[in-house]
Protein backbone atom coordinates (compact mmCIF):
# COMPACT_ATOMS: atom_id res chain seq x y z
CA UNK A 1 5.72 -26.55 118.75
CA UNK A 2 4.93 -23.18 119.89
CA UNK A 3 3.76 -21.35 123.00
CA UNK A 4 6.11 -23.11 125.40
CA UNK A 5 6.69 -22.19 129.01
CA UNK A 6 9.82 -22.85 130.99
CA UNK A 7 7.82 -22.83 134.23
CA UNK A 8 5.60 -25.74 133.22
CA UNK A 9 6.29 -28.63 135.56
CA UNK A 10 5.10 -31.06 132.90
CA UNK A 11 7.95 -30.07 130.58
CA UNK A 12 10.68 -30.67 133.15
CA UNK A 13 12.78 -33.84 132.78
CA UNK A 14 11.86 -35.18 136.22
CA UNK A 15 8.15 -34.85 135.46
CA UNK A 16 8.41 -36.33 131.99
CA UNK A 17 10.38 -39.32 133.19
CA UNK A 18 8.26 -40.04 136.26
CA UNK A 19 6.72 -43.53 136.42
CA UNK A 20 3.21 -43.79 135.08
CA UNK A 21 0.97 -45.70 132.71
CA UNK A 22 2.45 -46.41 129.30
CA UNK A 23 0.59 -44.49 126.63
CA UNK A 24 1.23 -43.46 123.04
CA UNK A 25 2.89 -40.15 123.89
CA UNK A 26 5.38 -38.48 121.57
CA UNK A 27 7.94 -35.87 122.44
CA UNK A 28 9.29 -37.47 125.63
CA UNK A 29 12.76 -36.69 126.85
CA UNK A 30 15.52 -39.20 126.02
CA UNK A 31 16.33 -41.15 129.16
CA UNK A 32 19.47 -43.09 128.28
CA UNK A 33 21.26 -41.79 125.22
CA UNK A 34 21.77 -38.05 124.99
CA UNK A 35 23.76 -35.31 126.61
CA UNK A 36 22.76 -33.40 129.72
CA UNK A 37 24.95 -30.39 128.91
CA UNK A 38 25.54 -30.02 125.17
CA UNK A 39 28.53 -27.93 124.20
CA UNK A 40 27.74 -24.86 122.06
CA UNK A 41 28.76 -24.81 118.42
CA UNK A 42 31.39 -22.31 117.37
CA UNK A 43 30.25 -19.95 114.63
CA UNK A 44 30.90 -19.31 111.87
CA UNK A 45 30.15 -22.76 110.47
CA UNK A 46 31.35 -23.92 107.08
CA UNK A 47 28.37 -23.54 104.80
CA UNK A 48 29.60 -25.94 102.10
CA UNK A 49 27.95 -29.33 102.44
CA UNK A 50 25.67 -28.28 105.29
CA UNK A 51 21.87 -28.59 105.31
CA UNK A 52 20.04 -26.52 107.93
CA UNK A 53 16.73 -27.47 109.52
CA UNK A 54 15.12 -24.89 111.83
CA UNK A 55 12.22 -24.81 114.24
CA UNK A 56 10.34 -21.51 114.59
CA UNK A 57 9.02 -20.90 118.10
CA UNK A 58 11.82 -20.68 120.63
CA UNK A 59 14.43 -20.89 117.87
CA UNK A 60 13.84 -18.43 115.03
CA UNK A 61 11.29 -16.48 117.05
CA UNK A 62 10.80 -15.79 120.75
CA UNK A 63 8.05 -17.49 122.70
CA UNK A 64 4.76 -15.55 122.70
CA UNK A 65 1.74 -15.78 124.97
CA UNK A 66 -0.53 -16.81 122.08
CA UNK A 67 0.13 -18.47 118.68
CA UNK A 68 -0.80 -15.32 116.77
CA UNK A 69 1.54 -13.26 118.94
CA UNK A 70 4.49 -14.28 116.75
CA UNK A 71 4.85 -12.39 113.48
CA UNK A 72 7.40 -11.69 110.74
CA UNK A 73 10.62 -9.90 111.58
CA UNK A 74 12.85 -8.12 109.01
CA UNK A 75 16.12 -9.49 110.41
CA UNK A 76 14.79 -13.06 110.49
CA UNK A 77 13.41 -12.82 106.96
CA UNK A 78 16.66 -11.37 105.63
CA UNK A 79 18.84 -14.09 107.11
CA UNK A 80 16.53 -16.85 105.83
CA UNK A 81 16.71 -15.43 102.32
CA UNK A 82 20.50 -15.16 102.51
CA UNK A 83 20.84 -18.68 103.85
CA UNK A 84 18.64 -20.14 101.13
CA UNK A 85 20.98 -18.65 98.53
CA UNK A 86 24.17 -19.51 100.41
CA UNK A 87 23.18 -23.13 100.93
CA UNK A 88 21.78 -23.57 97.40
CA UNK A 89 18.37 -24.38 98.84
CA UNK A 90 19.55 -26.74 101.60
CA UNK A 91 17.37 -24.94 104.15
CA UNK A 92 14.07 -26.06 105.64
CA UNK A 93 11.81 -25.07 108.50
CA UNK A 94 10.35 -27.92 110.57
CA UNK A 95 7.56 -26.69 112.82
CA UNK A 96 4.44 -27.69 114.65
CA UNK A 97 2.74 -24.77 112.93
CA UNK A 98 0.93 -25.16 109.63
CA UNK A 99 2.70 -24.31 106.37
CA UNK A 100 0.59 -21.17 106.08
CA UNK A 101 1.76 -20.04 109.52
CA UNK A 102 5.36 -20.91 108.69
CA UNK A 103 5.24 -18.69 105.61
CA UNK A 104 3.58 -15.85 107.53
CA UNK A 105 6.20 -15.82 110.26
CA UNK A 106 9.20 -16.46 108.02
CA UNK A 107 8.16 -13.52 105.86
CA UNK A 108 9.28 -15.45 102.80
CA UNK A 109 8.02 -18.79 101.45
CA UNK A 110 10.94 -21.22 101.67
CA UNK A 111 11.08 -23.91 98.99
CA UNK A 112 11.30 -26.59 101.69
CA UNK A 113 9.21 -26.66 104.85
CA UNK A 114 7.37 -29.18 107.00
CA UNK A 115 4.34 -28.20 109.06
CA UNK A 116 2.29 -29.86 111.81
CA UNK A 117 5.34 -31.87 112.87
CA UNK A 118 5.87 -33.28 109.39
CA UNK A 119 2.26 -34.19 108.56
CA UNK A 120 2.41 -31.67 105.70
CA UNK A 121 5.59 -31.11 103.72
CA UNK A 122 6.53 -28.81 100.84
CA UNK A 123 9.40 -29.62 98.48
CA UNK A 124 10.10 -29.39 94.75
CA UNK A 125 7.02 -27.24 94.24
CA UNK A 126 4.72 -29.89 95.67
CA UNK A 127 2.89 -30.06 98.98
CA UNK A 128 2.24 -33.45 100.50
CA UNK A 129 -0.33 -33.89 103.28
CA UNK A 130 -1.60 -36.94 105.08
CA UNK A 131 -5.35 -37.45 105.42
CA UNK A 132 -6.73 -36.05 108.67
CA UNK A 133 -7.82 -38.62 111.22
CA UNK A 134 -11.64 -38.55 111.57
CA UNK A 135 -11.26 -38.67 115.36
CA UNK A 136 -9.88 -35.12 115.37
CA UNK A 137 -13.36 -33.61 115.21
CA UNK A 138 -14.33 -35.06 118.57
CA UNK A 139 -10.93 -34.11 120.02
CA UNK A 140 -11.34 -30.49 118.95
CA UNK A 141 -14.77 -30.35 120.58
CA UNK A 142 -13.48 -31.92 123.80
CA UNK A 143 -10.65 -29.38 123.96
CA UNK A 144 -13.11 -26.55 123.35
CA UNK A 145 -15.39 -27.81 126.11
CA UNK A 146 -12.38 -27.90 128.44
CA UNK A 147 -11.26 -24.38 127.51
CA UNK A 148 -14.76 -22.93 127.83
CA UNK A 149 -14.71 -23.42 131.59
CA UNK A 150 -11.08 -22.39 132.10
CA UNK A 151 -10.27 -18.76 131.24
CA UNK A 152 -6.93 -18.46 129.48
CA UNK A 153 -6.96 -21.94 127.95
CA UNK A 154 -6.93 -21.81 124.15
CA UNK A 155 -7.65 -24.34 121.42
CA UNK A 156 -5.83 -24.30 118.09
CA UNK A 157 -7.33 -26.35 115.26
CA UNK A 158 -4.62 -27.14 112.67
CA UNK A 159 -6.70 -29.44 110.50
CA UNK A 160 -4.33 -32.37 110.91
CA UNK A 161 -3.97 -31.80 114.65
CA UNK A 162 -5.48 -29.84 117.50
CA UNK A 163 -3.60 -28.17 120.33
CA UNK A 164 -4.72 -27.16 123.81
CA UNK A 165 -2.60 -24.25 125.07
CA UNK A 166 -2.57 -23.48 128.79
CA UNK A 167 0.17 -20.85 129.04
CA UNK A 168 -2.42 -18.37 130.30
CA UNK A 169 -4.07 -21.02 132.50
CA UNK A 170 -1.09 -22.78 134.12
CA UNK A 171 -3.10 -24.09 137.08
CA UNK A 172 -4.92 -26.40 134.67
CA UNK A 173 -1.77 -28.04 133.24
CA UNK A 174 -2.31 -31.46 134.78
CA UNK A 175 -6.01 -31.49 133.93
CA UNK A 176 -5.16 -30.64 130.30
CA UNK A 177 -2.66 -33.48 130.08
CA UNK A 178 -5.07 -35.94 131.70
CA UNK A 179 -7.75 -35.01 129.18
CA UNK A 180 -5.36 -35.35 126.25
CA UNK A 181 -4.14 -38.74 127.48
CA UNK A 182 -7.69 -40.03 127.83
CA UNK A 183 -8.61 -38.81 124.36
CA UNK A 184 -5.48 -40.36 122.85
CA UNK A 185 -6.22 -43.69 124.52
CA UNK A 186 -9.80 -43.69 123.27
CA UNK A 187 -9.17 -42.45 119.73
CA UNK A 188 -5.69 -43.66 118.71
CA UNK A 189 -4.57 -40.10 118.02
CA UNK A 190 -0.93 -39.30 118.77
CA UNK A 191 -0.36 -37.21 121.87
CA UNK A 192 2.42 -34.65 121.44
CA UNK A 193 3.62 -32.84 124.56
CA UNK A 194 5.27 -29.45 124.51
CA UNK A 195 5.82 -26.60 126.91
CA UNK A 196 2.46 -25.25 128.08
CA UNK A 197 0.65 -27.17 125.34
CA UNK A 198 -0.68 -30.65 124.64
CA UNK A 199 -1.53 -31.65 121.11
CA UNK A 200 -3.48 -34.49 119.56
CA UNK A 201 -2.57 -35.20 115.98
CA UNK A 202 -3.09 -37.57 113.13
CA UNK A 203 -0.68 -40.49 113.58
CA UNK A 204 2.15 -40.55 111.09
CA UNK A 205 5.25 -38.51 110.42
CA UNK A 206 7.20 -36.54 113.00
CA UNK A 207 9.97 -33.97 112.59
CA UNK A 208 12.57 -36.71 112.39
CA UNK A 209 10.75 -38.42 109.55
CA UNK A 210 10.39 -35.07 107.77
CA UNK A 211 14.11 -34.35 108.06
CA UNK A 212 14.93 -37.83 106.77
CA UNK A 213 12.58 -37.40 103.82
CA UNK A 214 14.17 -34.08 102.85
CA UNK A 215 17.63 -35.63 103.05
CA UNK A 216 16.72 -38.32 100.52
CA UNK A 217 16.46 -35.95 97.56
CA UNK A 218 18.20 -32.88 96.09
CA UNK A 219 19.31 -30.37 97.14
CA UNK A 220 19.66 -31.99 100.58
CA UNK A 221 20.99 -35.42 99.60
CA UNK A 222 24.62 -35.94 100.57
CA UNK A 223 24.79 -32.91 102.88
CA UNK A 224 25.42 -32.87 106.63
CA UNK A 225 22.10 -32.18 108.43
CA UNK A 226 22.08 -29.70 111.30
CA UNK A 227 18.83 -29.31 113.24
CA UNK A 228 18.13 -26.34 115.53
CA UNK A 229 15.32 -26.87 118.03
CA UNK A 230 14.29 -26.11 121.59
CA UNK A 231 11.39 -28.34 122.50
CA UNK A 232 10.53 -31.97 123.12
CA UNK A 233 9.04 -32.14 119.63
CA UNK A 234 12.50 -31.50 118.15
CA UNK A 235 14.16 -34.54 119.73
CA UNK A 236 13.11 -36.84 116.86
CA UNK A 237 14.81 -34.49 114.41
CA UNK A 238 17.96 -34.29 116.58
CA UNK A 239 18.21 -38.08 116.46
CA UNK A 240 17.48 -38.20 112.73
CA UNK A 241 20.22 -35.65 112.02
CA UNK A 242 22.71 -37.65 114.08
CA UNK A 243 21.78 -40.87 112.28
CA UNK A 244 22.63 -39.18 108.97
CA UNK A 245 26.02 -37.91 110.14
CA UNK A 246 24.93 -34.51 111.41
CA UNK A 247 23.89 -33.16 114.78
CA UNK A 248 21.27 -31.26 116.73
CA UNK A 249 21.62 -27.82 118.30
CA UNK A 250 19.55 -27.27 121.43
CA UNK A 251 18.36 -23.69 121.83
CA UNK A 252 17.79 -22.58 125.40
CA UNK A 253 18.83 -23.87 128.82
CA UNK A 254 20.87 -27.07 128.95
CA UNK A 255 18.82 -30.20 129.59
CA UNK A 256 18.91 -33.88 128.74
CA UNK A 257 18.71 -34.06 124.96
CA UNK A 258 19.84 -35.90 121.86
CA UNK A 259 21.42 -32.64 120.62
CA UNK A 260 25.19 -32.27 120.95
CA UNK A 261 25.52 -28.50 120.54
CA UNK A 262 23.71 -25.59 122.17
CA UNK A 263 22.84 -21.94 121.62
CA UNK A 264 21.51 -19.88 124.51
CA UNK A 265 18.60 -18.05 122.91
CA UNK A 266 17.04 -16.67 119.73
CA UNK A 267 19.53 -13.80 119.60
CA UNK A 268 22.43 -16.24 119.47
CA UNK A 269 20.57 -18.27 116.85
CA UNK A 270 20.25 -15.29 114.52
CA UNK A 271 23.89 -14.32 115.12
CA UNK A 272 24.98 -17.88 114.30
CA UNK A 273 22.80 -18.09 111.20
CA UNK A 274 24.18 -14.79 109.95
CA UNK A 275 27.69 -16.14 110.46
CA UNK A 276 26.81 -19.22 108.40
CA UNK A 277 25.42 -17.01 105.64
CA UNK A 278 28.71 -15.08 105.60
CA UNK A 279 31.04 -18.09 105.82
CA UNK A 280 33.63 -18.52 103.08
CA UNK A 281 33.15 -22.23 102.74
């Protein structure tokens, strides 16, 4: 997910775990299993037998005020190209962005990528997409009506999902979440929470399901999955990687998470990825 904000009270563990009505909300913090202070991995990592799965915003790229504020970067593009060769294709981006946005920001079209939290997935030269839920049209309009009266709020229509960003309208965070919850209850759409954003999406796959699907076929099958992510939307992929014998790497401040390793920021991520690309084995 992109456009996250560390100051958003809704993305803090105590807010996410507060008692309240039970709704179909994805991206909640783990409350029992997980580690509150993951230990950082030690680069360089052995590249042989490793499959890397990477989020974009907050991991490969810094957080920006608006979705379009993130663009390609020569260093990022170079390390992705080197990693794809080093890992014999065992590299995928898993993002809340669309595949088109993933390619734009990566600066190079990776053979494997999953967009909109796994609702569209590219592998083996094919792109698989679920059918968009018809209820999304009304959700997009409701989000636009909300944003029209609140300067700074922004609506992003992804086709298979719609996101309401309030990074530039933080005073309306709770109102945005209340609206999204009501729409999810009425429509059956999945509510995905992130930092400074709420998203309604077509029910179906998540990042964990996308990672699992990649791992079932070459070149990923049999490798050790390592997932780098920073947001609530990455927790499913952290758990999926662990279930397949790998692990998650939390990027950013320590918090309760299913990840068991941590990197401090995007600079450390790129340093670590470059070390992987240069590893002997």
